[in-house]
PDB file of C-alpha atoms in Angstrom:
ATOM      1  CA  UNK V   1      -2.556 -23.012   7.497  1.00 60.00           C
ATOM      2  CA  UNK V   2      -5.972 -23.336   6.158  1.00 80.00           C
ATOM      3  CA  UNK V   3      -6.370 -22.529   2.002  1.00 91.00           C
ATOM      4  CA  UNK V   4      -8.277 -19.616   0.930  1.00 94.00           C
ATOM      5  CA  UNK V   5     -11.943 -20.296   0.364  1.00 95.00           C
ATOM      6  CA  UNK V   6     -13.297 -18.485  -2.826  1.00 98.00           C
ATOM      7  CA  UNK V   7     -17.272 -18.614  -3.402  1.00 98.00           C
ATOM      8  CA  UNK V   8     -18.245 -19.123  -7.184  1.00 98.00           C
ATOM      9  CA  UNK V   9     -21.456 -17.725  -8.719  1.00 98.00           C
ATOM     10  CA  UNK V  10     -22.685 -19.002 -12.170  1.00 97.00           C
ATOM     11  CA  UNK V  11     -25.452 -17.870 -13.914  1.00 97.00           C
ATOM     12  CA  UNK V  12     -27.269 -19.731 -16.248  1.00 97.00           C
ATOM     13  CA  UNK V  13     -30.376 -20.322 -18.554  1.00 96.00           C
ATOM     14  CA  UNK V  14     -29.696 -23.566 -19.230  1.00 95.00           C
ATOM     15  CA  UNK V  15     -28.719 -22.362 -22.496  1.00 91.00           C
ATOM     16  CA  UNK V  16     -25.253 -23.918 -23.410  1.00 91.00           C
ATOM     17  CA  UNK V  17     -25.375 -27.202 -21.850  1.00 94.00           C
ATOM     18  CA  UNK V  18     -22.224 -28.469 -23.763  1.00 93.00           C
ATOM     19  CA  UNK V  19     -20.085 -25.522 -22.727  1.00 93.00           C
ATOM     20  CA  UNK V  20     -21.026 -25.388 -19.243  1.00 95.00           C
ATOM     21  CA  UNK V  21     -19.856 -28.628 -18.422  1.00 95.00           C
ATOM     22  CA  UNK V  22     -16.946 -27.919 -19.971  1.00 94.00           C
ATOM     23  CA  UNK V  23     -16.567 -24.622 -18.346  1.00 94.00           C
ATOM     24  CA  UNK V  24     -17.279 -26.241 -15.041  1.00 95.00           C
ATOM     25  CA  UNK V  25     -14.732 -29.280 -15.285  1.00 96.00           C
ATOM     26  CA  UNK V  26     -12.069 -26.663 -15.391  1.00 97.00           C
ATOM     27  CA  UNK V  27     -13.717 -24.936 -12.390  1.00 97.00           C
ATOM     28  CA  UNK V  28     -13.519 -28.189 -10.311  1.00 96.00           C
ATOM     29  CA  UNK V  29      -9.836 -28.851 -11.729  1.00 97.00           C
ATOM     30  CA  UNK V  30      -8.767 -25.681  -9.355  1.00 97.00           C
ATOM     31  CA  UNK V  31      -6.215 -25.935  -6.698  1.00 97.00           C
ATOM     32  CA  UNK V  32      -4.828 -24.253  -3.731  1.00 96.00           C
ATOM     33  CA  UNK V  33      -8.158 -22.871  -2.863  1.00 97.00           C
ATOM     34  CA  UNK V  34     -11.423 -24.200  -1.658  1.00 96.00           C
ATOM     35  CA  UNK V  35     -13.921 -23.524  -3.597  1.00 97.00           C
ATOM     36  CA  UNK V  36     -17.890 -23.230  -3.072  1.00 97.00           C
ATOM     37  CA  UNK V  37     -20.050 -22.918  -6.019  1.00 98.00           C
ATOM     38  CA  UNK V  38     -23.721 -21.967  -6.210  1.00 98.00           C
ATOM     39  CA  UNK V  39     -25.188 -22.100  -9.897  1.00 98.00           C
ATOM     40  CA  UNK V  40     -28.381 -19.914 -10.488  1.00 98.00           C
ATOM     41  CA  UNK V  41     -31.174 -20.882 -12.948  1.00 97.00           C
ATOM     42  CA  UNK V  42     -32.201 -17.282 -13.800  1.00 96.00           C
ATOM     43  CA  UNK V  43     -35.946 -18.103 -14.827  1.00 95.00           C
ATOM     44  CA  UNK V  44     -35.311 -21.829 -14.630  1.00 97.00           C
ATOM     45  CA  UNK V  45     -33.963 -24.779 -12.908  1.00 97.00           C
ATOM     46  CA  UNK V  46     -30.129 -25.294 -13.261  1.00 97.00           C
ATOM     47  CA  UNK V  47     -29.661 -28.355 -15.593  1.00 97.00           C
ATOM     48  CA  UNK V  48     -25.715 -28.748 -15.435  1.00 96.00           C
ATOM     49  CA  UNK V  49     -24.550 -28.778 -11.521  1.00 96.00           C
ATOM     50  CA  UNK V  50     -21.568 -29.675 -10.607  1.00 94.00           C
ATOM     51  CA  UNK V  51     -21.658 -32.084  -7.409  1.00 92.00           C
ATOM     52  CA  UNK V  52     -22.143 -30.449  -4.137  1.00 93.00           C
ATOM     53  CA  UNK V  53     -22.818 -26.973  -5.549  1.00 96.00           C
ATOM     54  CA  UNK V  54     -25.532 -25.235  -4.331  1.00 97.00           C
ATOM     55  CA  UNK V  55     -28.102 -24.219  -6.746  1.00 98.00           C
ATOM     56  CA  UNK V  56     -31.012 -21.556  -6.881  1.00 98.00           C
ATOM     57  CA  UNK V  57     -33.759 -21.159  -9.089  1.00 98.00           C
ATOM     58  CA  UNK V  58     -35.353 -17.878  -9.954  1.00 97.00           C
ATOM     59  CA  UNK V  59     -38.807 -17.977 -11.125  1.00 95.00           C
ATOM     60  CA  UNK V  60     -38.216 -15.337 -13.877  1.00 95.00           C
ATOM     61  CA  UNK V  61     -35.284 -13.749 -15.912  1.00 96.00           C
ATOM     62  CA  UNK V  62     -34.258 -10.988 -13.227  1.00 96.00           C
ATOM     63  CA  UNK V  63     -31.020  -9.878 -15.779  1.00 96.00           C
ATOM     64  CA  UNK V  64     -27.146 -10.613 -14.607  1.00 96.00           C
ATOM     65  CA  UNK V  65     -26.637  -8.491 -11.688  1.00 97.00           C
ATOM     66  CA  UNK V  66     -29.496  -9.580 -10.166  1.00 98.00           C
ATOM     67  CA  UNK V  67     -29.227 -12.787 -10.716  1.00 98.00           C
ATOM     68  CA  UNK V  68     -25.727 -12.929  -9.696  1.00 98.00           C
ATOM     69  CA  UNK V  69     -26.600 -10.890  -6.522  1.00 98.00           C
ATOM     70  CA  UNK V  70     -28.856 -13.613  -5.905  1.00 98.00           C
ATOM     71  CA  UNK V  71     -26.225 -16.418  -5.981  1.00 98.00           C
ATOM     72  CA  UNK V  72     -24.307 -14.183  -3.428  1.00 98.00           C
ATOM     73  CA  UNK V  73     -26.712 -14.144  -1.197  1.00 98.00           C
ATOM     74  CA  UNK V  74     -27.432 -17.964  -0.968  1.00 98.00           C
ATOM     75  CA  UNK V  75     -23.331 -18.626  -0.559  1.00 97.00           C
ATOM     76  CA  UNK V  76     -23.508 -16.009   2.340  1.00 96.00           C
ATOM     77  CA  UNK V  77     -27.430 -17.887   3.611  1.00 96.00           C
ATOM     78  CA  UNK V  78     -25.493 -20.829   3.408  1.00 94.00           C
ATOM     79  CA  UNK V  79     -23.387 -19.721   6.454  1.00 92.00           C
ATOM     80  CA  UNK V  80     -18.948 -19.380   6.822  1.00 91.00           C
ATOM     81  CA  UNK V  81     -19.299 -17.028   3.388  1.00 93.00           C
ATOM     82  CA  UNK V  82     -15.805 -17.010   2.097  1.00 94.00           C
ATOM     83  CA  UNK V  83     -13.352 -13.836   1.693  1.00 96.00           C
ATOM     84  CA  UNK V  84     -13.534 -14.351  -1.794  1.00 98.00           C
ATOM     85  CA  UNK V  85     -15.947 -13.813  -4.328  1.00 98.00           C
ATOM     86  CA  UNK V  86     -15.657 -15.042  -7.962  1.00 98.00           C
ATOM     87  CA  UNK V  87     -18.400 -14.252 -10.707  1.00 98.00           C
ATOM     88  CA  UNK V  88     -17.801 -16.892 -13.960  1.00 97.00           C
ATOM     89  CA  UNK V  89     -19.826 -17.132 -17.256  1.00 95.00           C
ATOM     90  CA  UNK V  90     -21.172 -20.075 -17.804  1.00 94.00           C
ATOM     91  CA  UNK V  91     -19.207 -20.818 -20.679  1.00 93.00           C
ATOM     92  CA  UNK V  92     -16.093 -19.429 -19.806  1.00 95.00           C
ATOM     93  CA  UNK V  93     -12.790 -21.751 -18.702  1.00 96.00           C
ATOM     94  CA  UNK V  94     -10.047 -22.073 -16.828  1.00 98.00           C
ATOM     95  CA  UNK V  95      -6.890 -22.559 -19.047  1.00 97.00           C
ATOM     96  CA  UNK V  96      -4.927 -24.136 -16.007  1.00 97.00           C
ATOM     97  CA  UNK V  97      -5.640 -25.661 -12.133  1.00 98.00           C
ATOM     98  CA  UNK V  98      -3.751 -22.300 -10.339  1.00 98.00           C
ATOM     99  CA  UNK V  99      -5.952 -19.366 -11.644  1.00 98.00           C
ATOM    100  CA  UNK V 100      -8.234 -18.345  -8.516  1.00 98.00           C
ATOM    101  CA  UNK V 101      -5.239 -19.536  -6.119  1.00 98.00           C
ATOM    102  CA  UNK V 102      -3.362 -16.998  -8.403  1.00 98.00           C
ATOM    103  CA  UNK V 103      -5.781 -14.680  -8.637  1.00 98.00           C
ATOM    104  CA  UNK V 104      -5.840 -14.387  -4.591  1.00 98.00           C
ATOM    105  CA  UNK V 105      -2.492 -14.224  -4.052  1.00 97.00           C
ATOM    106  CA  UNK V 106      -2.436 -11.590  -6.327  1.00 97.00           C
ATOM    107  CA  UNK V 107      -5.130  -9.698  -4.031  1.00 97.00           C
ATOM    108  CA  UNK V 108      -3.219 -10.395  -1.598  1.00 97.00           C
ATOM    109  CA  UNK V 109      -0.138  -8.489  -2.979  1.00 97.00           C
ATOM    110  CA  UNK V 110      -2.716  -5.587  -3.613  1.00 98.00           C
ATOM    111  CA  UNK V 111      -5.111  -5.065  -0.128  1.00 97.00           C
ATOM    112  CA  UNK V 112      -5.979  -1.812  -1.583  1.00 97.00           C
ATOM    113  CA  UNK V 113      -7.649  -3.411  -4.687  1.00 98.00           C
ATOM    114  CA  UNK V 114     -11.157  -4.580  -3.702  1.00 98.00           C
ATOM    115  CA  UNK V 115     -11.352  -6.627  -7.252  1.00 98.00           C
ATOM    116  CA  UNK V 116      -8.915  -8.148  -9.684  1.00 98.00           C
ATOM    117  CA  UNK V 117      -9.523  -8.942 -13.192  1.00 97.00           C
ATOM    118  CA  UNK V 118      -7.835 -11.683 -15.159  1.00 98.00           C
ATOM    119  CA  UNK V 119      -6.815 -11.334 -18.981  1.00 97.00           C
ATOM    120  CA  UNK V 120      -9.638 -12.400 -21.092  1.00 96.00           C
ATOM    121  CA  UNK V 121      -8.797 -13.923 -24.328  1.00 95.00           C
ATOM    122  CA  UNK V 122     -10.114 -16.039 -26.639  1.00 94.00           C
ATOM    123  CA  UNK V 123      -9.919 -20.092 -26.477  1.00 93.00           C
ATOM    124  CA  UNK V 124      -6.436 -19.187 -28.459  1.00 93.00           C
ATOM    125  CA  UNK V 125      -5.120 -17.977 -25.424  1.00 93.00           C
ATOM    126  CA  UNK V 126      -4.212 -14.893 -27.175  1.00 91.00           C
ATOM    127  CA  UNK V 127      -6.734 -13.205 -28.664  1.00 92.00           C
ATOM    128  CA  UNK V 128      -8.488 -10.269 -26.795  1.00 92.00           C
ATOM    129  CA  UNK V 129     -10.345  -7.787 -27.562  1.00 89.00           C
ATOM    130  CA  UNK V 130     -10.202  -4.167 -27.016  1.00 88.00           C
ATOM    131  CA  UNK V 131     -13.638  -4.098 -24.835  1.00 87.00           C
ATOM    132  CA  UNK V 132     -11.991  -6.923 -22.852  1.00 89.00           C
ATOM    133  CA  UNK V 133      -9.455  -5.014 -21.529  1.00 89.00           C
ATOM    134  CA  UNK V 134     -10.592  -3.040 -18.410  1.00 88.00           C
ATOM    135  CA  UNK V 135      -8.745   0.326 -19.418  1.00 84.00           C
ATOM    136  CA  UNK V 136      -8.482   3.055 -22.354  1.00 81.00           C
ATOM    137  CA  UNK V 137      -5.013   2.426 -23.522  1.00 80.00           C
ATOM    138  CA  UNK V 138      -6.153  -1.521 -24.452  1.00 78.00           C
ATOM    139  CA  UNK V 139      -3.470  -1.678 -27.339  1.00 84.00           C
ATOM    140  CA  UNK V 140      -1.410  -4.222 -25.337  1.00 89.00           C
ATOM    141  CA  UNK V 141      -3.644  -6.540 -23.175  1.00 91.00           C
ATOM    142  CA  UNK V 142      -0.688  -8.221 -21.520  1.00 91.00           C
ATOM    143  CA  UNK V 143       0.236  -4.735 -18.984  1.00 93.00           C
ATOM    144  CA  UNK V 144      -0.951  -4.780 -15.397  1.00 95.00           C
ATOM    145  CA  UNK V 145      -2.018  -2.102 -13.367  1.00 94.00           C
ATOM    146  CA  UNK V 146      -3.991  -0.454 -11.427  1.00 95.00           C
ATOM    147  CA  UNK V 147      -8.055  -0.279 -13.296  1.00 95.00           C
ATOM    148  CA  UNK V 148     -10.742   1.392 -12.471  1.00 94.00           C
ATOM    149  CA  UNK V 149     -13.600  -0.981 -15.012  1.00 92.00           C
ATOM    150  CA  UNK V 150     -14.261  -4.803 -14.878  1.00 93.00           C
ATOM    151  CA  UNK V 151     -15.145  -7.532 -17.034  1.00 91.00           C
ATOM    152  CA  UNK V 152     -18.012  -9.219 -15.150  1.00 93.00           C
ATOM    153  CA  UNK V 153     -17.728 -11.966 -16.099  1.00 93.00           C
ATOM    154  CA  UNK V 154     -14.431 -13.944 -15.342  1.00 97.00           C
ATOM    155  CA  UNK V 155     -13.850 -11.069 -11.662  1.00 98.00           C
ATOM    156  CA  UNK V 156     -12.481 -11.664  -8.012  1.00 98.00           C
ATOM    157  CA  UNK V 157     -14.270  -9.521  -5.683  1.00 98.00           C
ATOM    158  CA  UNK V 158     -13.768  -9.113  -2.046  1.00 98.00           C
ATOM    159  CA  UNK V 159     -16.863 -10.208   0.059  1.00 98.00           C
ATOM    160  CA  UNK V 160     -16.243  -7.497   2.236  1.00 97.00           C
ATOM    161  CA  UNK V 161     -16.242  -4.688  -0.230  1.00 98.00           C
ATOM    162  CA  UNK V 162     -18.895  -5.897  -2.254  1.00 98.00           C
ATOM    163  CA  UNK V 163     -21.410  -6.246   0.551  1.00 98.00           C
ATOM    164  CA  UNK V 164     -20.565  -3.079   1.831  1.00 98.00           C
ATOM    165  CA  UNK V 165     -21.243  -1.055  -1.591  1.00 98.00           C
ATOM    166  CA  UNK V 166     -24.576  -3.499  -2.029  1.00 97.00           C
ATOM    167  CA  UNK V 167     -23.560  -5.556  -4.658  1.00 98.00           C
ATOM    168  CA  UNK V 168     -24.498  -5.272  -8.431  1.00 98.00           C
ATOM    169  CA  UNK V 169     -26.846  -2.398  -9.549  1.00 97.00           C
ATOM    170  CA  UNK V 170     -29.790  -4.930 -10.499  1.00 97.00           C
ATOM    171  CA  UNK V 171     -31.879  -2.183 -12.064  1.00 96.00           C
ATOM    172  CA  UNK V 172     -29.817  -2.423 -15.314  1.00 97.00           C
ATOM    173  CA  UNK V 173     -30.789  -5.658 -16.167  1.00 96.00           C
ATOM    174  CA  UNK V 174     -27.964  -6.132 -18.642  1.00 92.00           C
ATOM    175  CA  UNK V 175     -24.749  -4.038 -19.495  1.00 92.00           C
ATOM    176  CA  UNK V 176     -22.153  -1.718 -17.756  1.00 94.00           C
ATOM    177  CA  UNK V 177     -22.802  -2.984 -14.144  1.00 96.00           C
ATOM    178  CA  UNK V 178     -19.070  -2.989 -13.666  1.00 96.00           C
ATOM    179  CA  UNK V 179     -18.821   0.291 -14.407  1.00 95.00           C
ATOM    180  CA  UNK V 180     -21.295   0.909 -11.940  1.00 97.00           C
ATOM    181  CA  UNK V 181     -20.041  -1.214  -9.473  1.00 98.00           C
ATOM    182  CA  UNK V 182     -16.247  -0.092 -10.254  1.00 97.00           C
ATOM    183  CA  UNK V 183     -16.986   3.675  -9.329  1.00 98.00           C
ATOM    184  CA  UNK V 184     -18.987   2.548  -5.892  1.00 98.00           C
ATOM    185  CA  UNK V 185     -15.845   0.487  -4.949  1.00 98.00           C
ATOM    186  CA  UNK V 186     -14.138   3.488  -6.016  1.00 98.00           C
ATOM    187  CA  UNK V 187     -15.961   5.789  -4.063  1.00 98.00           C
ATOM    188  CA  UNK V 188     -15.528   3.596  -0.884  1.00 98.00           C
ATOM    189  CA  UNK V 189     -11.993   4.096  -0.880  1.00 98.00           C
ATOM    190  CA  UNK V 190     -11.228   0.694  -2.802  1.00 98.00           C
ATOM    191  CA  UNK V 191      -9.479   0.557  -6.300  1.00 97.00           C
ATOM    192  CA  UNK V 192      -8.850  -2.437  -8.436  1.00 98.00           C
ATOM    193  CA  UNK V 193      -6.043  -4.197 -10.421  1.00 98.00           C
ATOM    194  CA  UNK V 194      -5.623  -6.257 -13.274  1.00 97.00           C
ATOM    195  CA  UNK V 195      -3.687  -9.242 -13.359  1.00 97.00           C
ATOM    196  CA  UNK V 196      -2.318  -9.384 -17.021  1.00 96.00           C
ATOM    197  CA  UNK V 197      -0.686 -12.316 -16.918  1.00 96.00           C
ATOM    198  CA  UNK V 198      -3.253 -14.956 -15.069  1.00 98.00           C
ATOM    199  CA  UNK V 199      -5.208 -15.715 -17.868  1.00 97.00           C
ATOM    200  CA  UNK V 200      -9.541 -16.765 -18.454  1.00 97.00           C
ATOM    201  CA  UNK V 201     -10.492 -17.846 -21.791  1.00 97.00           C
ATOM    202  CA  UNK V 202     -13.937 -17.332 -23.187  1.00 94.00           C
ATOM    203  CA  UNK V 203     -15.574 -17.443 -26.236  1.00 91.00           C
ATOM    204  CA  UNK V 204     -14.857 -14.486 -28.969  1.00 88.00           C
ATOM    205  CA  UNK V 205     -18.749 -13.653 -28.968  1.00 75.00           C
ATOM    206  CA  UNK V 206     -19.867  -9.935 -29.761  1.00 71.00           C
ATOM    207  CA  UNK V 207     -22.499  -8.643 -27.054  1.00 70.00           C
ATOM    208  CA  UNK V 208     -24.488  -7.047 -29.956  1.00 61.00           C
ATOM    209  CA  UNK V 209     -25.546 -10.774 -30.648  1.00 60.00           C
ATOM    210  CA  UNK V 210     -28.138 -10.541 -27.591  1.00 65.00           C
ATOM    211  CA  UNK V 211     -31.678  -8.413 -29.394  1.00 69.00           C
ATOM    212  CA  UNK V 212     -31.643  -5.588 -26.287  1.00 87.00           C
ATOM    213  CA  UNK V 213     -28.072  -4.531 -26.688  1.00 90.00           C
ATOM    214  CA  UNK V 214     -27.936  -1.127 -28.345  1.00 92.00           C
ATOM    215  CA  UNK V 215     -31.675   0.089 -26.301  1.00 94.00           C
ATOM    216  CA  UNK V 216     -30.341  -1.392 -22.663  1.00 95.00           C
ATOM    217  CA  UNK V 217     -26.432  -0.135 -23.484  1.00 93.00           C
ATOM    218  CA  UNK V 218     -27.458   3.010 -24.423  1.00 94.00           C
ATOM    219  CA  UNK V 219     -29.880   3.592 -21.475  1.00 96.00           C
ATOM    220  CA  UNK V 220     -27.405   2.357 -18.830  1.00 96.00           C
ATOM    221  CA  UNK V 221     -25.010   4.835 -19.517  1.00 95.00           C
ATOM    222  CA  UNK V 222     -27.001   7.660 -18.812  1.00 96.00           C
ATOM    223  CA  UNK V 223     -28.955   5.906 -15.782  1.00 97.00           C
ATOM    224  CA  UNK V 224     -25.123   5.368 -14.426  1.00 97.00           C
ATOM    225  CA  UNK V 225     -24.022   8.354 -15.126  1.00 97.00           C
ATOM    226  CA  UNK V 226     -26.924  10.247 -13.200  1.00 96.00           C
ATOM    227  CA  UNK V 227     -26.537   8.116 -10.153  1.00 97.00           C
ATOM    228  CA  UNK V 228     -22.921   8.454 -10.214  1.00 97.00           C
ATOM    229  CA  UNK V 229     -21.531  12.009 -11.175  1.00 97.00           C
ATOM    230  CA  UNK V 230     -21.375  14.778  -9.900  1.00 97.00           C
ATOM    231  CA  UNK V 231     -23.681  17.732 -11.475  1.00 96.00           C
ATOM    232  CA  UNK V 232     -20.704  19.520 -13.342  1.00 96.00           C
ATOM    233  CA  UNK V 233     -19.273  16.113 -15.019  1.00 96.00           C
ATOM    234  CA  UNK V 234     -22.610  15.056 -16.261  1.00 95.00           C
ATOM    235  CA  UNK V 235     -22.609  17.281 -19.297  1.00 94.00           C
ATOM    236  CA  UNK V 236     -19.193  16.439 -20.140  1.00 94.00           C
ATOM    237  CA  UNK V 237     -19.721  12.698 -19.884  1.00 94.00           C
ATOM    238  CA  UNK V 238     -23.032  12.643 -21.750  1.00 93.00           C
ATOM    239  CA  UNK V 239     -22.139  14.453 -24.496  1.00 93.00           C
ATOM    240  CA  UNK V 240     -18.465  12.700 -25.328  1.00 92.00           C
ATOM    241  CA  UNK V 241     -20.289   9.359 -24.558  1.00 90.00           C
ATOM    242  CA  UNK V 242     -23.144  10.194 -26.960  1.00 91.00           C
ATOM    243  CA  UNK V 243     -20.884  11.567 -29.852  1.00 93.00           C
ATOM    244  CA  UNK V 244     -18.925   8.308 -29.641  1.00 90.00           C
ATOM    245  CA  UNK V 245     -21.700   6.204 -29.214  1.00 89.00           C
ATOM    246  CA  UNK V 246     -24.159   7.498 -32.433  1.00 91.00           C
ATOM    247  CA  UNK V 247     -20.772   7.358 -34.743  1.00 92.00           C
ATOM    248  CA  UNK V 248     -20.371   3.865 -33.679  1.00 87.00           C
ATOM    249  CA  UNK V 249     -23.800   2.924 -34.166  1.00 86.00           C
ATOM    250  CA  UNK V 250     -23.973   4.930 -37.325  1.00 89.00           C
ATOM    251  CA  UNK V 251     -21.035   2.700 -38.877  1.00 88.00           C
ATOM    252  CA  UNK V 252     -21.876  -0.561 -37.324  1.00 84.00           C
ATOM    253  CA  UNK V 253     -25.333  -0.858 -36.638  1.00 86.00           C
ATOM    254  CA  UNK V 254     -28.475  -0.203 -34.072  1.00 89.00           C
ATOM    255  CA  UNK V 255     -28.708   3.204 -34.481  1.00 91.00           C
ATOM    256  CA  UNK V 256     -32.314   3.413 -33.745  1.00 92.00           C
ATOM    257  CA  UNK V 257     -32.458   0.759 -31.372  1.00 93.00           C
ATOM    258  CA  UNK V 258     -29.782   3.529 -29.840  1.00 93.00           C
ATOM    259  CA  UNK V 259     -31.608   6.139 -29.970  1.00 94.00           C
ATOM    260  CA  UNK V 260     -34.572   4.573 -28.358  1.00 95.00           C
ATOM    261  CA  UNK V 261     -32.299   3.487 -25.091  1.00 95.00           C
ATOM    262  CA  UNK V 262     -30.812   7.277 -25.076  1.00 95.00           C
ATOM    263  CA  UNK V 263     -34.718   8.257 -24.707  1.00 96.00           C
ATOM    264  CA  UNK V 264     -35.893   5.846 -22.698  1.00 96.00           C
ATOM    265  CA  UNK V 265     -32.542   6.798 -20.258  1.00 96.00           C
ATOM    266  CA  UNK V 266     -32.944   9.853 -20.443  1.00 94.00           C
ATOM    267  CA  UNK V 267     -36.920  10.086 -19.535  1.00 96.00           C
ATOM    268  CA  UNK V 268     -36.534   7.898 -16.782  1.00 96.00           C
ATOM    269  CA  UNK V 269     -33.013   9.263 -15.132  1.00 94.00           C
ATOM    270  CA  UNK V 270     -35.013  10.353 -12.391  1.00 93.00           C
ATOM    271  CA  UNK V 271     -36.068   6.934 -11.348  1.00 93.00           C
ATOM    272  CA  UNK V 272     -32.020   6.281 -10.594  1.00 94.00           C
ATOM    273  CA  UNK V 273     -30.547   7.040  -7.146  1.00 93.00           C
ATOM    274  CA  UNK V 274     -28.221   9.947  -6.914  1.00 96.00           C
ATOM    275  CA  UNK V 275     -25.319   9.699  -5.121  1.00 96.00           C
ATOM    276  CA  UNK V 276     -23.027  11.376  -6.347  1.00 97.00           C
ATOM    277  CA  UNK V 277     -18.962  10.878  -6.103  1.00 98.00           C
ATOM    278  CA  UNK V 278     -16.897  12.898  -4.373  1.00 98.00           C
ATOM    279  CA  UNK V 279     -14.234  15.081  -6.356  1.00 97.00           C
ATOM    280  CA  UNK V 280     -11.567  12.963  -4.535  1.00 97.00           C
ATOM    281  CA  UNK V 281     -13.054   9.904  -6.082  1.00 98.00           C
ATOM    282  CA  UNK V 282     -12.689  11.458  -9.615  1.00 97.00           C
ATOM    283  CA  UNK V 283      -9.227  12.191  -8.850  1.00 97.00           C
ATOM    284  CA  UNK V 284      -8.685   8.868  -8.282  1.00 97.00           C
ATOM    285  CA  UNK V 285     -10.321   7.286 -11.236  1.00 96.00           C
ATOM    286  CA  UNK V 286      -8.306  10.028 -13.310  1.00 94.00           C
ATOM    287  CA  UNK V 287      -4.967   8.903 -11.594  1.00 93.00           C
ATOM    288  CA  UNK V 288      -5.948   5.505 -12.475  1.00 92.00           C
ATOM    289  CA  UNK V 289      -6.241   5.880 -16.106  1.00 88.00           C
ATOM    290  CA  UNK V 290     -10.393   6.409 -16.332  1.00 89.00           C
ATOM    291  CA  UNK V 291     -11.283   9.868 -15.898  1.00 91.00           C
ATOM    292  CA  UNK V 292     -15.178   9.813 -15.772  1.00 90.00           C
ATOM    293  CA  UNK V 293     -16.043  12.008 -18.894  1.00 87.00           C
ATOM    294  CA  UNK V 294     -15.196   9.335 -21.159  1.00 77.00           C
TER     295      UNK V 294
END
């Protein structure tokens, strides 16, 4: 019986050499699966390759979901794509040699789930934090269940389903492309699952670390929100999203950086897609735990 072959994108920017060779000893430690890895240079030339991975080189900084749709693409080019799909930071790690043959088997157990998400924590193997954990209720990170969000970063994705919803949203550049891509898997009929006990470790970084954070956050909710929902949920999504939102950036920092992505979203909604989900869909997001108006 022949293993299940999982397909690995990286993305990089040659940018933490130290920690992707770490991260990337623990990828080649895996077992039970076969695994093909592509690592994209995303505006450069990937310096840290692990031997026979494929590599691709993008002559500018297209964002994530591009660039990870990119290093889709050349596994599939490549020819005998696998079922699997697995998108990895570049410094995040496996904490043992079973986690993608885990992760599949888990899929397995779960045909209606289209992705499943790991448990994210910290290099502790404990630690993880609230935005980590791909539902509302994140108080305890160690339940399963049924999700309807991703972490990007450390996912299993069917091939199938992701080339049949088009992959990442690459207009967005940066932030809340799994919430994107979550409600198109959604709307296709797929859900997704989270796996509470396989574990990924990462580092505990905060994302408002990267300069574009607040402006590019702020103005991806409202471009996913207009290509998403439908007309009557758009009020009711905008306006708890943008109470929560200025009181968080009020307390914490970037409110005007904020404020400039809310404008800058809002001007240019037009320039997003509509396609609106079906009140079915919404059900089903509700029933999962993520009713879209929060």
């Amino acid at each position: 019986m022949s293993r299940p072959r999982v397909d690995v994108v990286v993305l990089t920017m040659n940018d933490r050499p130290a920690e992707e060779a770490a991260a990337q000893a623990t990828l080649r430690a895996q077992s039970g699966v076969d695994v093909r890895v592509v690592v994209v240079g995303n505006g450069c030339t990937p310096e840290v390759v692990p031997p026979d991975a494929l590599t691709v080189s993008l002559p500018g900084n297209v964002g994530i979901p591009g660039g990870r749709n990119a290093g889709a693409h050349a596994l599939h080019e490549a020819g005998d794509p696998g079922e699997w799909l697995y998108f990895l930071d570049n410094d995040a790690s496996f904490p043992r040699a079973d986690v993608l043959a885990r992760l599949v088997a888990e899929a397995e157990r779960h045909p209606e789930a289209a992705w499943v998400q790991p448990r994210l924590t910290g290099p502790d193997d404990a630690a993880t934090p609230r935005r980590w954990v791909p539902r509302l209720r994140a108080s305890n990170p160690g339940r399963p269940g049924k999700v309807a969000s991703m972490t990007e970063g450390v996912v299993l994705i069917r091939r199938d389903a992701f080339d049949a919803v088009g992959g990442w949203e690459e207009q967005l550049f940066l932030y809340h492309e799994g919430v994107d891509l979550a409600w198109r898997l959604y709307e296709a009929g797929w859900s997704g699952w989270y796996a509470a006990s396989i574990r990924m470790h990462h580092p505990l970084t905060e994302p408002a670390r990267h300069a574009l954070y607040h402006r590019l956050a702020a103005r991806n909710r409202i471009w996913i929100a207009h290509r998403n929902l439908p007309a009557l949920l758009l009020p009711l999504y905008l306006s708890a999203w943008t109470t929560i939102t200025l009181a968080r950036a009020v307390r914490r920092g970037g409110l005007s950086q904020t404020l400039c992505g809310m404008r800058e979203g809002w001007t240019s909604r037009l320039t997003q897609r509509r396609r609106p989900m079906s009140w079915r869909t919404v059900h089903r997001l509700t029933a999962a735990g993520r009713p879209p108006i929060i």
